[in-house]
Coordinates of C-alpha atoms and ligand atoms in Angstrom, one line a residue:
M1 CA 47.5 -121.0 -116.9
A2 CA 50.7 -122.6 -115.6
T3 CA 50.7 -125.8 -113.5
T4 CA 52.2 -124.5 -110.3
I5 CA 53.7 -127.0 -107.9
A6 CA 52.8 -125.7 -104.4
A7 CA 55.4 -123.2 -103.3
P8 CA 57.7 -124.6 -100.6
T9 CA 57.5 -121.4 -98.7
T10 CA 54.9 -119.3 -97.0
N11 CA 56.8 -116.1 -97.8
R12 CA 53.9 -114.1 -99.3
H13 CA 56.2 -111.5 -100.8
L14 CA 57.9 -114.2 -102.8
V15 CA 54.8 -116.2 -103.7
E16 CA 52.9 -113.1 -104.9
W17 CA 55.8 -111.9 -107.0
V18 CA 56.3 -115.4 -108.6
D19 CA 52.6 -115.5 -109.4
E20 CA 52.7 -112.0 -110.9
M21 CA 55.7 -112.8 -113.1
A22 CA 54.2 -116.1 -114.1
R23 CA 51.0 -114.3 -115.2
M24 CA 53.1 -112.1 -117.4
C25 CA 55.5 -114.7 -118.9
K26 CA 52.9 -117.5 -119.1
P27 CA 55.1 -120.6 -118.7
D28 CA 53.4 -124.0 -119.0
R29 CA 54.8 -125.0 -115.6
V30 CA 56.4 -123.3 -112.5
Y31 CA 59.0 -125.4 -110.8
W32 CA 60.6 -124.4 -107.4
C33 CA 64.2 -125.5 -107.1
D34 CA 65.3 -127.1 -103.8
G35 CA 69.0 -127.3 -104.7
S36 CA 69.2 -131.0 -103.7
E37 CA 71.5 -133.6 -105.4
A38 CA 68.5 -135.5 -106.6
E39 CA 67.0 -132.4 -108.2
Y40 CA 70.3 -131.7 -109.9
G41 CA 70.2 -135.1 -111.5
R42 CA 66.6 -134.6 -112.6
L43 CA 67.3 -131.2 -114.2
L44 CA 70.4 -132.7 -115.9
N45 CA 68.2 -135.3 -117.4
E46 CA 65.7 -132.6 -118.6
A47 CA 68.6 -130.7 -120.2
L48 CA 70.0 -133.8 -121.9
A49 CA 66.5 -134.7 -123.2
S50 CA 66.0 -131.2 -124.6
G51 CA 69.5 -131.0 -126.1
A52 CA 70.4 -128.0 -123.9
L53 CA 73.3 -130.2 -122.6
V54 CA 75.3 -133.0 -124.1
A55 CA 77.0 -135.6 -121.8
L56 CA 80.8 -135.9 -122.3
D57 CA 82.5 -139.3 -122.2
E58 CA 81.9 -140.6 -118.7
R59 CA 85.4 -142.2 -118.5
K60 CA 87.2 -139.1 -119.7
R61 CA 85.2 -136.4 -117.9
P62 CA 82.9 -138.1 -115.3
R63 CA 79.6 -136.3 -114.7
S64 CA 80.5 -133.4 -117.1
Y65 CA 78.4 -131.7 -119.7
Y66 CA 78.6 -129.5 -122.8
H67 CA 76.4 -126.6 -123.7
R68 CA 76.5 -124.5 -126.9
S69 CA 74.9 -121.1 -126.8
D70 CA 73.5 -119.2 -129.8
P71 CA 76.4 -117.8 -132.0
T72 CA 74.9 -114.3 -131.5
D73 CA 75.0 -114.8 -127.7
V74 CA 78.6 -115.6 -126.6
A75 CA 79.7 -112.8 -124.3
R76 CA 78.4 -110.2 -122.0
S77 CA 76.6 -107.5 -124.0
E78 CA 77.6 -104.3 -122.3
E79 CA 75.9 -102.2 -124.9
L80 CA 72.6 -103.8 -123.9
T81 CA 73.2 -103.5 -120.2
F82 CA 71.3 -100.7 -118.4
V83 CA 71.3 -99.2 -114.9
C84 CA 67.8 -97.8 -114.5
T85 CA 68.0 -95.3 -111.7
P86 CA 65.4 -92.5 -111.4
T87 CA 67.9 -90.0 -112.8
K88 CA 70.6 -90.4 -115.4
E89 CA 73.1 -88.7 -113.1
E90 CA 72.8 -91.6 -110.6
A91 CA 73.8 -94.1 -113.3
G92 CA 76.6 -91.8 -114.4
P93 CA 78.4 -91.5 -117.7
T94 CA 79.8 -95.1 -117.8
N95 CA 76.4 -96.9 -117.7
N96 CA 73.6 -97.0 -120.2
W97 CA 70.5 -95.5 -118.7
V98 CA 66.7 -95.5 -119.3
E99 CA 64.2 -94.2 -116.8
P100 CA 62.8 -97.1 -114.8
A101 CA 59.0 -96.8 -115.7
E102 CA 59.9 -96.6 -119.4
M103 CA 62.2 -99.6 -119.2
Y104 CA 59.8 -101.7 -117.3
A105 CA 57.1 -100.9 -119.9
R106 CA 59.5 -101.8 -122.7
L107 CA 60.5 -105.1 -121.1
R108 CA 57.0 -106.1 -120.2
G109 CA 56.2 -106.0 -123.9
I110 CA 59.0 -108.6 -124.4
F111 CA 58.4 -110.8 -121.3
E112 CA 54.6 -111.0 -122.1
G113 CA 54.1 -114.6 -123.0
S114 CA 57.8 -115.2 -123.5
M115 CA 57.8 -118.5 -121.5
R116 CA 54.9 -120.2 -123.4
G117 CA 55.6 -123.9 -123.8
R118 CA 58.4 -123.7 -121.2
T119 CA 59.1 -124.2 -117.5
L120 CA 59.7 -121.3 -115.2
Y121 CA 62.3 -122.4 -112.7
V122 CA 62.2 -120.5 -109.4
V123 CA 65.8 -120.4 -108.3
P124 CA 66.4 -119.1 -104.8
Y125 CA 70.0 -118.5 -103.9
I126 CA 72.4 -116.9 -101.4
M127 CA 75.5 -114.9 -102.3
G128 CA 77.9 -115.4 -99.4
L129 CA 77.9 -118.0 -96.7
P130 CA 74.4 -118.9 -95.3
D131 CA 75.5 -118.1 -91.8
S132 CA 77.2 -114.8 -92.7
P133 CA 75.4 -111.6 -91.7
F134 CA 76.7 -110.1 -94.9
A135 CA 75.1 -112.6 -97.3
K136 CA 72.5 -111.5 -99.8
V137 CA 69.5 -113.5 -100.9
G138 CA 68.2 -113.4 -104.5
V139 CA 65.6 -115.4 -106.4
E140 CA 66.0 -115.8 -110.2
L141 CA 63.0 -116.8 -112.3
T142 CA 64.3 -118.3 -115.5
D143 CA 63.1 -120.4 -118.4
S144 CA 66.6 -121.8 -119.0
V145 CA 67.4 -125.1 -117.4
Y146 CA 71.1 -124.4 -118.2
V147 CA 70.9 -121.3 -116.0
A148 CA 69.2 -123.1 -113.2
L149 CA 71.9 -125.8 -113.3
S150 CA 74.7 -123.3 -113.5
I151 CA 73.4 -121.3 -110.5
R152 CA 73.3 -124.6 -108.5
V153 CA 77.1 -124.8 -109.2
M154 CA 77.9 -121.1 -108.8
A155 CA 75.9 -120.2 -105.7
R156 CA 74.3 -121.7 -102.6
M157 CA 71.0 -122.5 -104.1
G158 CA 67.6 -123.9 -103.0
T159 CA 66.0 -124.6 -99.6
A160 CA 68.9 -123.0 -97.7
A161 CA 68.1 -119.6 -99.4
L162 CA 64.4 -119.9 -98.6
E163 CA 65.3 -120.7 -95.0
R164 CA 67.6 -117.8 -94.7
L165 CA 64.9 -115.5 -96.3
G166 CA 62.1 -116.6 -93.9
S167 CA 59.2 -114.2 -94.3
S168 CA 61.3 -111.2 -95.3
D169 CA 60.7 -109.0 -98.3
E170 CA 64.4 -108.4 -98.6
F171 CA 65.5 -110.4 -101.6
N172 CA 66.7 -109.5 -105.1
R173 CA 64.0 -110.1 -107.6
G174 CA 65.6 -111.4 -110.8
L175 CA 63.5 -112.2 -113.9
H176 CA 65.2 -113.9 -116.8
S177 CA 63.9 -115.3 -120.1
I178 CA 65.8 -116.3 -123.1
A179 CA 62.6 -115.3 -125.0
D180 CA 63.4 -115.6 -128.7
R181 CA 67.1 -114.8 -128.3
D182 CA 66.8 -111.9 -130.7
P183 CA 69.8 -109.6 -130.1
K184 CA 67.5 -106.7 -131.0
R185 CA 65.2 -107.5 -128.1
R186 CA 68.0 -108.3 -125.7
Y187 CA 68.3 -106.2 -122.5
I188 CA 70.0 -106.7 -119.2
C189 CA 68.5 -104.2 -116.8
H190 CA 69.2 -103.3 -113.2
F191 CA 66.8 -101.4 -111.0
P192 CA 68.9 -100.7 -107.8
Q193 CA 66.1 -98.8 -106.0
D194 CA 63.8 -101.9 -106.4
N195 CA 66.6 -104.5 -105.8
A196 CA 65.5 -106.0 -109.1
I197 CA 67.1 -107.3 -112.3
W198 CA 65.2 -108.0 -115.6
S199 CA 67.2 -109.8 -118.3
V200 CA 65.8 -111.0 -121.6
G201 CA 67.0 -112.4 -124.9
S202 CA 70.4 -113.9 -123.7
G203 CA 71.2 -117.3 -122.2
Y204 CA 74.9 -116.6 -121.7
G205 CA 77.1 -116.1 -118.6
G206 CA 76.9 -112.7 -116.9
N207 CA 73.9 -111.7 -119.0
A208 CA 71.8 -114.7 -117.7
L209 CA 73.2 -115.9 -114.3
L210 CA 71.8 -112.9 -112.5
N211 CA 73.4 -113.8 -109.2
K212 CA 76.8 -113.1 -110.6
K213 CA 77.6 -109.8 -112.3
C214 CA 74.1 -108.3 -111.9
L215 CA 73.5 -108.9 -108.2
A216 CA 76.9 -109.6 -106.7
L217 CA 78.5 -106.7 -108.5
R218 CA 76.2 -104.1 -110.0
I219 CA 73.4 -104.2 -107.4
A220 CA 75.8 -105.0 -104.6
S221 CA 78.0 -102.0 -105.5
W222 CA 75.0 -99.8 -104.9
Y223 CA 74.4 -101.4 -101.5
A224 CA 78.1 -101.3 -100.7
R225 CA 78.2 -97.5 -101.2
N226 CA 75.1 -96.9 -99.0
E227 CA 76.3 -99.4 -96.3
G228 CA 80.0 -98.6 -96.3
W229 CA 81.7 -101.6 -97.9
L230 CA 83.2 -102.6 -101.2
A231 CA 81.8 -105.0 -103.9
E232 CA 84.7 -105.6 -106.4
H233 CA 85.6 -107.5 -109.5
M234 CA 88.5 -109.3 -107.9
L235 CA 90.2 -112.6 -107.2
L236 CA 91.1 -113.5 -103.6
L237 CA 94.2 -115.7 -102.8
E238 CA 96.0 -117.0 -99.7
A239 CA 99.8 -117.0 -99.7
T240 CA 101.6 -119.2 -97.1
S241 CA 105.3 -118.6 -96.8
P242 CA 107.9 -121.3 -96.0
A243 CA 107.9 -119.9 -92.4
G244 CA 104.1 -120.5 -92.2
E245 CA 103.0 -116.9 -92.4
V246 CA 99.5 -116.7 -94.0
R247 CA 98.6 -113.5 -95.9
Y248 CA 95.8 -112.6 -98.3
V249 CA 95.8 -110.7 -101.6
A250 CA 92.8 -109.4 -103.6
A251 CA 93.4 -108.5 -107.3
G252 CA 91.2 -106.7 -109.8
F253 CA 91.9 -107.5 -113.4
P254 CA 89.4 -107.1 -116.3
S255 CA 87.6 -110.1 -117.7
A256 CA 89.9 -112.6 -119.3
C257 CA 93.1 -111.0 -118.0
G258 CA 94.3 -113.8 -115.7
K259 CA 92.4 -113.6 -112.4
T260 CA 91.7 -117.4 -112.4
N261 CA 95.4 -118.2 -113.2
L262 CA 96.7 -115.9 -110.5
A263 CA 94.2 -117.2 -107.9
M264 CA 95.4 -120.8 -108.6
L265 CA 99.1 -120.1 -109.1
V266 CA 101.6 -122.9 -108.5
P267 CA 104.9 -121.4 -107.4
P268 CA 108.0 -122.2 -109.4
P269 CA 110.7 -124.6 -107.9
A270 CA 112.8 -121.6 -106.7
F271 CA 109.8 -120.9 -104.3
A272 CA 109.8 -124.3 -102.6
G273 CA 107.8 -124.1 -99.4
W274 CA 105.4 -121.4 -100.6
R275 CA 101.8 -122.3 -101.1
I276 CA 99.1 -120.4 -102.9
R277 CA 95.5 -121.3 -102.2
T278 CA 92.4 -119.9 -103.8
L279 CA 89.4 -118.2 -102.2
G280 CA 87.8 -116.8 -105.3
D281 CA 88.5 -115.8 -108.9
D282 CA 86.0 -113.1 -109.8
I283 CA 84.1 -111.3 -107.1
V284 CA 85.1 -110.1 -103.6
W285 CA 83.1 -108.3 -101.0
M286 CA 85.2 -106.3 -98.5
R287 CA 84.3 -104.8 -95.1
I288 CA 86.2 -103.2 -92.3
G289 CA 86.8 -105.7 -89.5
E290 CA 86.7 -105.1 -85.8
D291 CA 90.5 -105.1 -85.7
G292 CA 90.6 -102.2 -88.3
R293 CA 91.8 -104.3 -91.2
L294 CA 90.0 -104.8 -94.5
Y295 CA 88.3 -108.3 -94.6
A296 CA 87.4 -109.9 -97.9
M297 CA 85.1 -112.8 -98.8
N298 CA 84.0 -114.5 -102.0
P299 CA 80.2 -114.5 -102.3
E300 CA 80.2 -117.2 -105.0
A301 CA 80.3 -121.0 -104.7
G302 CA 81.9 -121.8 -108.1
F303 CA 84.1 -120.7 -111.0
F304 CA 82.9 -119.5 -114.4
G305 CA 86.3 -119.2 -116.1
V306 CA 87.6 -118.7 -119.6
A307 CA 88.8 -122.0 -121.1
P308 CA 91.1 -121.0 -124.0
G309 CA 94.7 -120.7 -122.8
T310 CA 94.1 -123.0 -119.8
S311 CA 96.7 -125.8 -119.7
T312 CA 98.9 -127.8 -117.4
A313 CA 101.6 -125.1 -118.0
T314 CA 99.5 -122.1 -117.3
N315 CA 97.1 -123.4 -114.6
P316 CA 97.6 -127.0 -113.4
N317 CA 95.1 -126.6 -110.6
A318 CA 92.4 -125.5 -113.1
M319 CA 93.2 -128.5 -115.3
K320 CA 92.7 -130.8 -112.2
M321 CA 89.5 -129.2 -111.2
L322 CA 88.1 -129.6 -114.7
E323 CA 88.6 -133.4 -114.7
H324 CA 85.1 -134.1 -113.4
D325 CA 81.7 -132.5 -112.5
A326 CA 82.1 -129.6 -114.9
I327 CA 79.9 -127.8 -117.4
F328 CA 81.6 -126.5 -120.5
T329 CA 80.1 -123.9 -122.8
N330 CA 81.2 -123.1 -126.4
V331 CA 84.5 -125.0 -126.3
A332 CA 85.2 -127.6 -129.1
L333 CA 84.3 -131.3 -128.9
T334 CA 86.7 -134.2 -129.7
E335 CA 85.6 -137.2 -131.7
D336 CA 85.8 -139.3 -128.5
G337 CA 83.4 -137.2 -126.5
D338 CA 85.8 -134.9 -124.7
V339 CA 86.4 -131.1 -124.8
W340 CA 89.2 -129.1 -126.5
W341 CA 90.2 -125.5 -126.7
E342 CA 93.1 -123.4 -128.1
G343 CA 96.0 -123.5 -125.7
I344 CA 95.1 -126.8 -124.0
D345 CA 97.9 -129.3 -123.6
G346 CA 99.2 -131.2 -126.6
P347 CA 98.7 -130.7 -130.3
A348 CA 95.3 -130.1 -131.8
P349 CA 93.5 -133.3 -132.9
D350 CA 93.0 -133.7 -136.7
R351 CA 89.3 -133.3 -136.4
L352 CA 87.0 -131.6 -134.0
T353 CA 83.5 -130.2 -133.8
D354 CA 83.8 -126.5 -133.3
W355 CA 81.8 -124.3 -130.9
Q356 CA 79.1 -123.8 -133.5
G357 CA 78.7 -127.5 -134.2
R358 CA 80.6 -127.5 -137.5
P359 CA 83.3 -129.9 -138.5
W360 CA 86.8 -128.4 -137.9
R361 CA 90.2 -129.6 -139.3
R362 CA 93.6 -128.9 -137.8
G363 CA 95.2 -125.9 -139.5
S364 CA 91.8 -124.2 -139.9
K365 CA 92.1 -120.4 -139.6
E366 CA 89.1 -120.1 -137.3
P367 CA 89.4 -121.1 -133.6
A368 CA 87.6 -124.3 -132.7
A369 CA 86.6 -123.0 -129.3
H370 CA 85.1 -119.6 -129.0
P371 CA 87.7 -117.2 -127.4
N372 CA 85.2 -116.5 -124.6
S373 CA 84.2 -120.2 -124.1
R374 CA 83.9 -121.1 -120.5
F375 CA 83.9 -123.8 -117.8
T376 CA 81.5 -123.9 -114.8
V377 CA 82.7 -125.8 -111.7
A378 CA 82.1 -125.8 -108.0
L379 CA 84.8 -124.2 -105.7
S380 CA 85.2 -127.5 -104.1
N381 CA 86.6 -129.0 -107.3
N382 CA 89.7 -126.9 -106.9
P383 CA 92.5 -129.0 -105.3
A384 CA 94.0 -125.7 -104.0
L385 CA 90.9 -124.3 -102.4
S386 CA 91.7 -122.4 -99.1
P387 CA 89.7 -123.8 -96.1
N388 CA 89.3 -120.2 -95.0
V389 CA 86.8 -119.7 -97.9
N390 CA 84.2 -120.8 -95.4
D391 CA 85.1 -118.2 -92.7
P392 CA 81.9 -116.1 -92.4
K393 CA 83.9 -113.0 -91.3
G394 CA 86.2 -113.2 -94.4
V395 CA 90.0 -112.9 -94.4
P396 CA 92.2 -109.8 -93.7
V397 CA 93.8 -108.4 -96.9
S398 CA 97.4 -107.2 -97.0
A399 CA 97.5 -106.0 -100.5
L400 CA 95.2 -104.9 -103.3
L401 CA 96.5 -105.4 -106.9
F402 CA 95.0 -103.9 -110.0
G403 CA 96.1 -104.4 -113.5
G404 CA 95.2 -105.1 -117.1
R405 CA 96.7 -105.9 -120.4
R406 CA 99.1 -103.1 -121.3
S407 CA 101.6 -103.8 -124.0
T408 CA 103.4 -100.5 -123.1
T409 CA 103.9 -98.0 -120.3
V410 CA 102.8 -99.8 -117.1
P411 CA 105.7 -101.6 -115.3
L412 CA 105.5 -105.2 -114.0
A413 CA 104.7 -103.8 -110.6
L414 CA 104.1 -100.3 -109.3
E415 CA 103.4 -99.6 -105.6
S416 CA 101.4 -96.5 -104.8
F417 CA 102.7 -93.9 -102.4
N418 CA 99.5 -93.9 -100.4
W419 CA 95.8 -94.8 -100.5
T420 CA 94.7 -91.7 -102.6
H421 CA 97.5 -92.3 -105.1
G422 CA 96.5 -96.0 -105.2
V423 CA 92.9 -95.1 -105.9
Y424 CA 94.1 -92.7 -108.6
L425 CA 96.3 -95.4 -110.3
A426 CA 93.5 -98.0 -110.1
G427 CA 90.8 -95.5 -111.1
T428 CA 92.6 -94.4 -114.2
M429 CA 94.0 -97.7 -115.2
G430 CA 93.6 -98.9 -118.8
S431 CA 93.4 -102.4 -120.4
E432 CA 93.3 -103.7 -123.9
T433 CA 89.9 -105.3 -124.4
T434 CA 89.3 -109.1 -124.6
A435 CA 86.6 -111.4 -126.1
A436 CA 84.8 -111.5 -122.7
K437 CA 82.6 -108.7 -123.9
T438 CA 81.1 -108.1 -127.3
G439 CA 82.9 -105.6 -129.5
A440 CA 86.5 -105.0 -130.8
V441 CA 89.4 -106.8 -129.1
G442 CA 92.7 -105.2 -128.2
V443 CA 91.4 -101.6 -127.9
L444 CA 92.8 -99.6 -124.9
R445 CA 89.9 -98.7 -122.6
R446 CA 90.0 -97.1 -119.1
D447 CA 88.7 -99.5 -116.6
P448 CA 88.6 -98.2 -113.0
M449 CA 89.4 -101.1 -110.6
A450 CA 88.7 -103.5 -113.5
N451 CA 85.1 -102.7 -112.6
I452 CA 83.8 -100.4 -115.3
P453 CA 81.1 -102.9 -116.5
F454 CA 80.0 -103.7 -113.0
V455 CA 79.5 -100.5 -111.0
G456 CA 75.8 -99.9 -110.7
Y457 CA 76.0 -96.2 -110.1
D458 CA 78.0 -93.1 -111.1
M459 CA 81.7 -93.8 -111.5
G460 CA 83.0 -90.5 -110.0
R461 CA 81.0 -91.3 -106.9
Y462 CA 82.4 -94.8 -106.8
L463 CA 85.9 -93.4 -106.8
G464 CA 84.8 -91.0 -104.0
H465 CA 83.5 -94.1 -102.1
W466 CA 86.9 -95.7 -102.4
L467 CA 88.5 -92.6 -100.9
E468 CA 86.0 -92.5 -98.1
M469 CA 86.6 -96.2 -97.4
G470 CA 90.4 -95.5 -97.2
A471 CA 89.8 -92.8 -94.7
R472 CA 87.8 -95.2 -92.5
I473 CA 90.2 -98.2 -92.6
P474 CA 92.6 -97.9 -89.6
H475 CA 95.0 -100.5 -91.2
P476 CA 94.5 -100.3 -94.9
P477 CA 96.0 -102.7 -97.4
R478 CA 98.7 -101.3 -99.8
I479 CA 97.6 -100.7 -103.4
F480 CA 99.7 -101.8 -106.4
L481 CA 99.4 -101.9 -110.1
V482 CA 100.7 -105.0 -111.9
N483 CA 101.1 -105.7 -115.6
W484 CA 102.1 -109.2 -116.9
F485 CA 101.5 -108.1 -120.5
R486 CA 104.1 -105.5 -121.4
K487 CA 105.8 -106.3 -124.7
A488 CA 109.1 -105.6 -126.4
G489 CA 109.4 -103.8 -129.7
D490 CA 109.2 -107.2 -131.5
G491 CA 105.8 -108.0 -129.9
K492 CA 107.2 -110.6 -127.4
Y493 CA 106.1 -110.5 -123.8
L494 CA 108.8 -109.2 -121.5
W495 CA 107.7 -111.2 -118.5
P496 CA 106.9 -115.0 -118.6
G497 CA 103.8 -114.7 -116.4
Y498 CA 101.7 -117.5 -114.9
G499 CA 103.6 -119.3 -112.1
E500 CA 106.5 -116.8 -112.4
N501 CA 104.2 -114.1 -111.1
M502 CA 105.0 -115.6 -107.7
R503 CA 108.1 -113.5 -107.9
V504 CA 106.0 -110.3 -108.0
L505 CA 103.6 -111.6 -105.4
E506 CA 106.5 -112.2 -103.0
W507 CA 107.8 -108.7 -103.6
V508 CA 104.4 -107.3 -103.0
L509 CA 104.0 -109.1 -99.7
E510 CA 107.5 -108.1 -98.5
R511 CA 106.8 -104.5 -99.4
C512 CA 103.7 -104.7 -97.2
E513 CA 106.0 -105.6 -94.4
G514 CA 108.7 -103.0 -95.2
K515 CA 111.1 -105.8 -96.1
A516 CA 111.8 -105.5 -99.9
G517 CA 113.6 -102.7 -101.7
A518 CA 112.2 -100.6 -104.5
K519 CA 113.0 -97.7 -106.7
E520 CA 111.1 -94.4 -106.3
T521 CA 109.9 -93.0 -109.6
P522 CA 107.6 -90.0 -110.2
V523 CA 104.6 -92.3 -110.5
G524 CA 105.2 -94.8 -107.7
W525 CA 107.7 -97.4 -106.4
T526 CA 108.8 -100.2 -108.8
P527 CA 110.9 -103.2 -108.0
R528 CA 114.5 -103.1 -109.4
P529 CA 115.5 -106.5 -110.9
S530 CA 117.7 -106.9 -107.8
D531 CA 114.6 -106.5 -105.5
L532 CA 112.9 -109.5 -107.1
E533 CA 113.8 -113.2 -106.4
L534 CA 115.0 -114.1 -109.9
R535 CA 116.7 -117.4 -109.2
D536 CA 116.2 -120.0 -112.0
L537 CA 114.0 -117.6 -114.0
A538 CA 114.2 -118.5 -117.7
A539 CA 114.1 -114.9 -119.0
D540 CA 116.5 -112.5 -120.6
P541 CA 117.8 -110.1 -117.9
A542 CA 117.4 -107.2 -120.3
A543 CA 113.7 -108.1 -120.8
V544 CA 113.2 -108.2 -117.0
E545 CA 114.9 -104.8 -116.7
A546 CA 112.6 -103.5 -119.5
S547 CA 109.5 -104.9 -117.8
V548 CA 110.0 -102.8 -114.6
R549 CA 111.0 -99.6 -116.4
V550 CA 109.1 -96.3 -116.0
D551 CA 109.5 -94.4 -119.2
R552 CA 109.0 -90.7 -118.7
A553 CA 107.7 -90.0 -122.2
E554 CA 105.3 -92.9 -122.1
W555 CA 104.0 -91.7 -118.7
R556 CA 103.5 -88.2 -119.9
E557 CA 101.3 -89.5 -122.6
E558 CA 99.6 -91.8 -120.1
L559 CA 98.9 -88.9 -117.8
R560 CA 97.4 -86.9 -120.7
L561 CA 95.0 -89.8 -121.4
Q562 CA 94.2 -90.2 -117.7
G563 CA 93.4 -86.5 -117.4
R564 CA 91.0 -86.9 -120.4
W565 CA 89.4 -89.9 -118.7
L566 CA 88.8 -87.9 -115.5
D567 CA 87.2 -85.2 -117.7
E568 CA 85.0 -87.8 -119.3
L569 CA 83.8 -89.0 -115.9
G570 CA 82.8 -85.4 -115.1
P571 CA 82.1 -83.3 -112.1
T572 CA 81.6 -86.1 -109.5
V573 CA 85.3 -87.1 -109.7
P574 CA 86.7 -86.3 -106.3
R575 CA 88.9 -83.3 -106.1
A576 CA 91.7 -85.3 -104.5
L577 CA 92.0 -87.4 -107.6
R578 CA 92.2 -84.3 -109.9
L579 CA 94.9 -82.9 -107.6
Q580 CA 96.7 -86.2 -107.7
H581 CA 96.7 -86.1 -111.5
D582 CA 98.0 -82.5 -111.5
L583 CA 100.7 -83.4 -109.0
L584 CA 101.9 -86.4 -111.1
E585 CA 101.9 -84.3 -114.2
A586 CA 103.9 -81.6 -112.5
S587 CA 106.4 -84.3 -111.3
L588 CA 107.0 -85.3 -114.9
P589 CA 108.0 -82.1 -116.7
A590 CA 108.7 -82.5 -120.5
Ligands
OXD601 C1 83.1 -113.0 -116.2 C2 83.4 -111.7 -116.9 O1 82.3 -113.7 -116.7 O2 84.1 -110.8 -116.3 O3 83.6 -113.2 -115.1 O4 83.1 -111.5 -118.1
MN602 MN1 84.6 -111.4 -114.3

């Protein structure tokens, strides 16, 4: 039986559950994390000794480490992710489902003895600020020291969580084992009714850090619907104008579509005096405030961002925050002990060690870093972090943006006519898939609110919840679609993106205040080039014109696909959204 260090809590619900799980998983040792700096150092040493982490060159990247995951375990496995509600209808058509008793039995067979020879780390954590009434406590039991270290960076972890929990039974029970990492025995399972998550066979990202996608999105979305709030896959930014006005924008883009870059945007010289600061880059919880506005907060304490494509040109703040105290996963290593990825500044070195540990030569056809390789850093590393990230009531949101990668059809920006129309546009939006999930890349898939992998219940009811929320918010934010990825016939992007997205952000903020002009189209309001501040923009005016165009033939096809999507979601899709679809179709006769 395991050596158990005395539990640093008298919470009998927690202690009994840890004992029960340890009896099943049979670790050699049970270790309770306190979240202290000293402990972080000790766990790092354990990880270095076992080879789970490699230290980077101390002068080049102080206190930074490298982790390589199994080559079969490099992205979220949506096909192995389940929502185990009592009935299939509750999980809905967009989630994999197995009845809870059957899934628990199947998983017990895999967890049984899975931690032999290993340590079980008890990782208590808080999503949200410890003093916020809206924070949620979870405890992850894991046999991965990399996971324990990552949660220390990504969430408020350790004693603070035990203190907040006290003697309560209200905590998320997360059980995680890398087991034998066999993809055929890999499952990421959510039991919303039990506030429980069991994940086995993966040590990577959202599959393994149960606080993130599993609790703060899938389980939280279920609570959010029951309790009247929103748990969303969004970034949160603060924009300060030259006149000193401070406004907040939340934006939902699918994985690896630029949330981190927009959240850390540095305005171009034509926007001197503007300042963008970050509150979050992946998850936002939103509630109606006492003043009738929608208030947003980031429940995380760190960033788990995609490395490839990150450079001084695309995201200078991210490059600064990665200079120290970072953990990198599946990027490439340089000969002098630093990290490298495709798209980083400067030319590729002659030789690297690739993400699988193999020698790599410049000119090789295969990427040196995995396309979904990641960095893990604390929020506090970001030089442009908003101080309001620590406001327990959150920040009032002026605009909600949604968007994906669309090489055609969707204009640079499209403002909805009203909340219902906005929910329709976001609920039917599509995006070309990326390497953040396993499976084909570049395939158009519908992704409501960029949240399709993360809603822990029926999607039609989720859209209904958005409509109900709209009806309850006295001063709702405006809803926009944006698309930085539209292409010309020759395959080139029409809009330069990155820092230049400030031009769209300014238009959005001005629209919210009734200041900027726009063109009415049958599908929403778009900026005309003359409505955007285009001073010093290095782009062909014809390309800008094409980026904002609403093409009637493209939209007729889009509406046909959107109609099919609503049919796929089935009978729980709110009637208002079906009527909205029919109205748009009728407004665009052939
Ligand atoms: C993420 C994702 O890790 O969305 O944030 O895949
Ligand atoms: Mn994400």
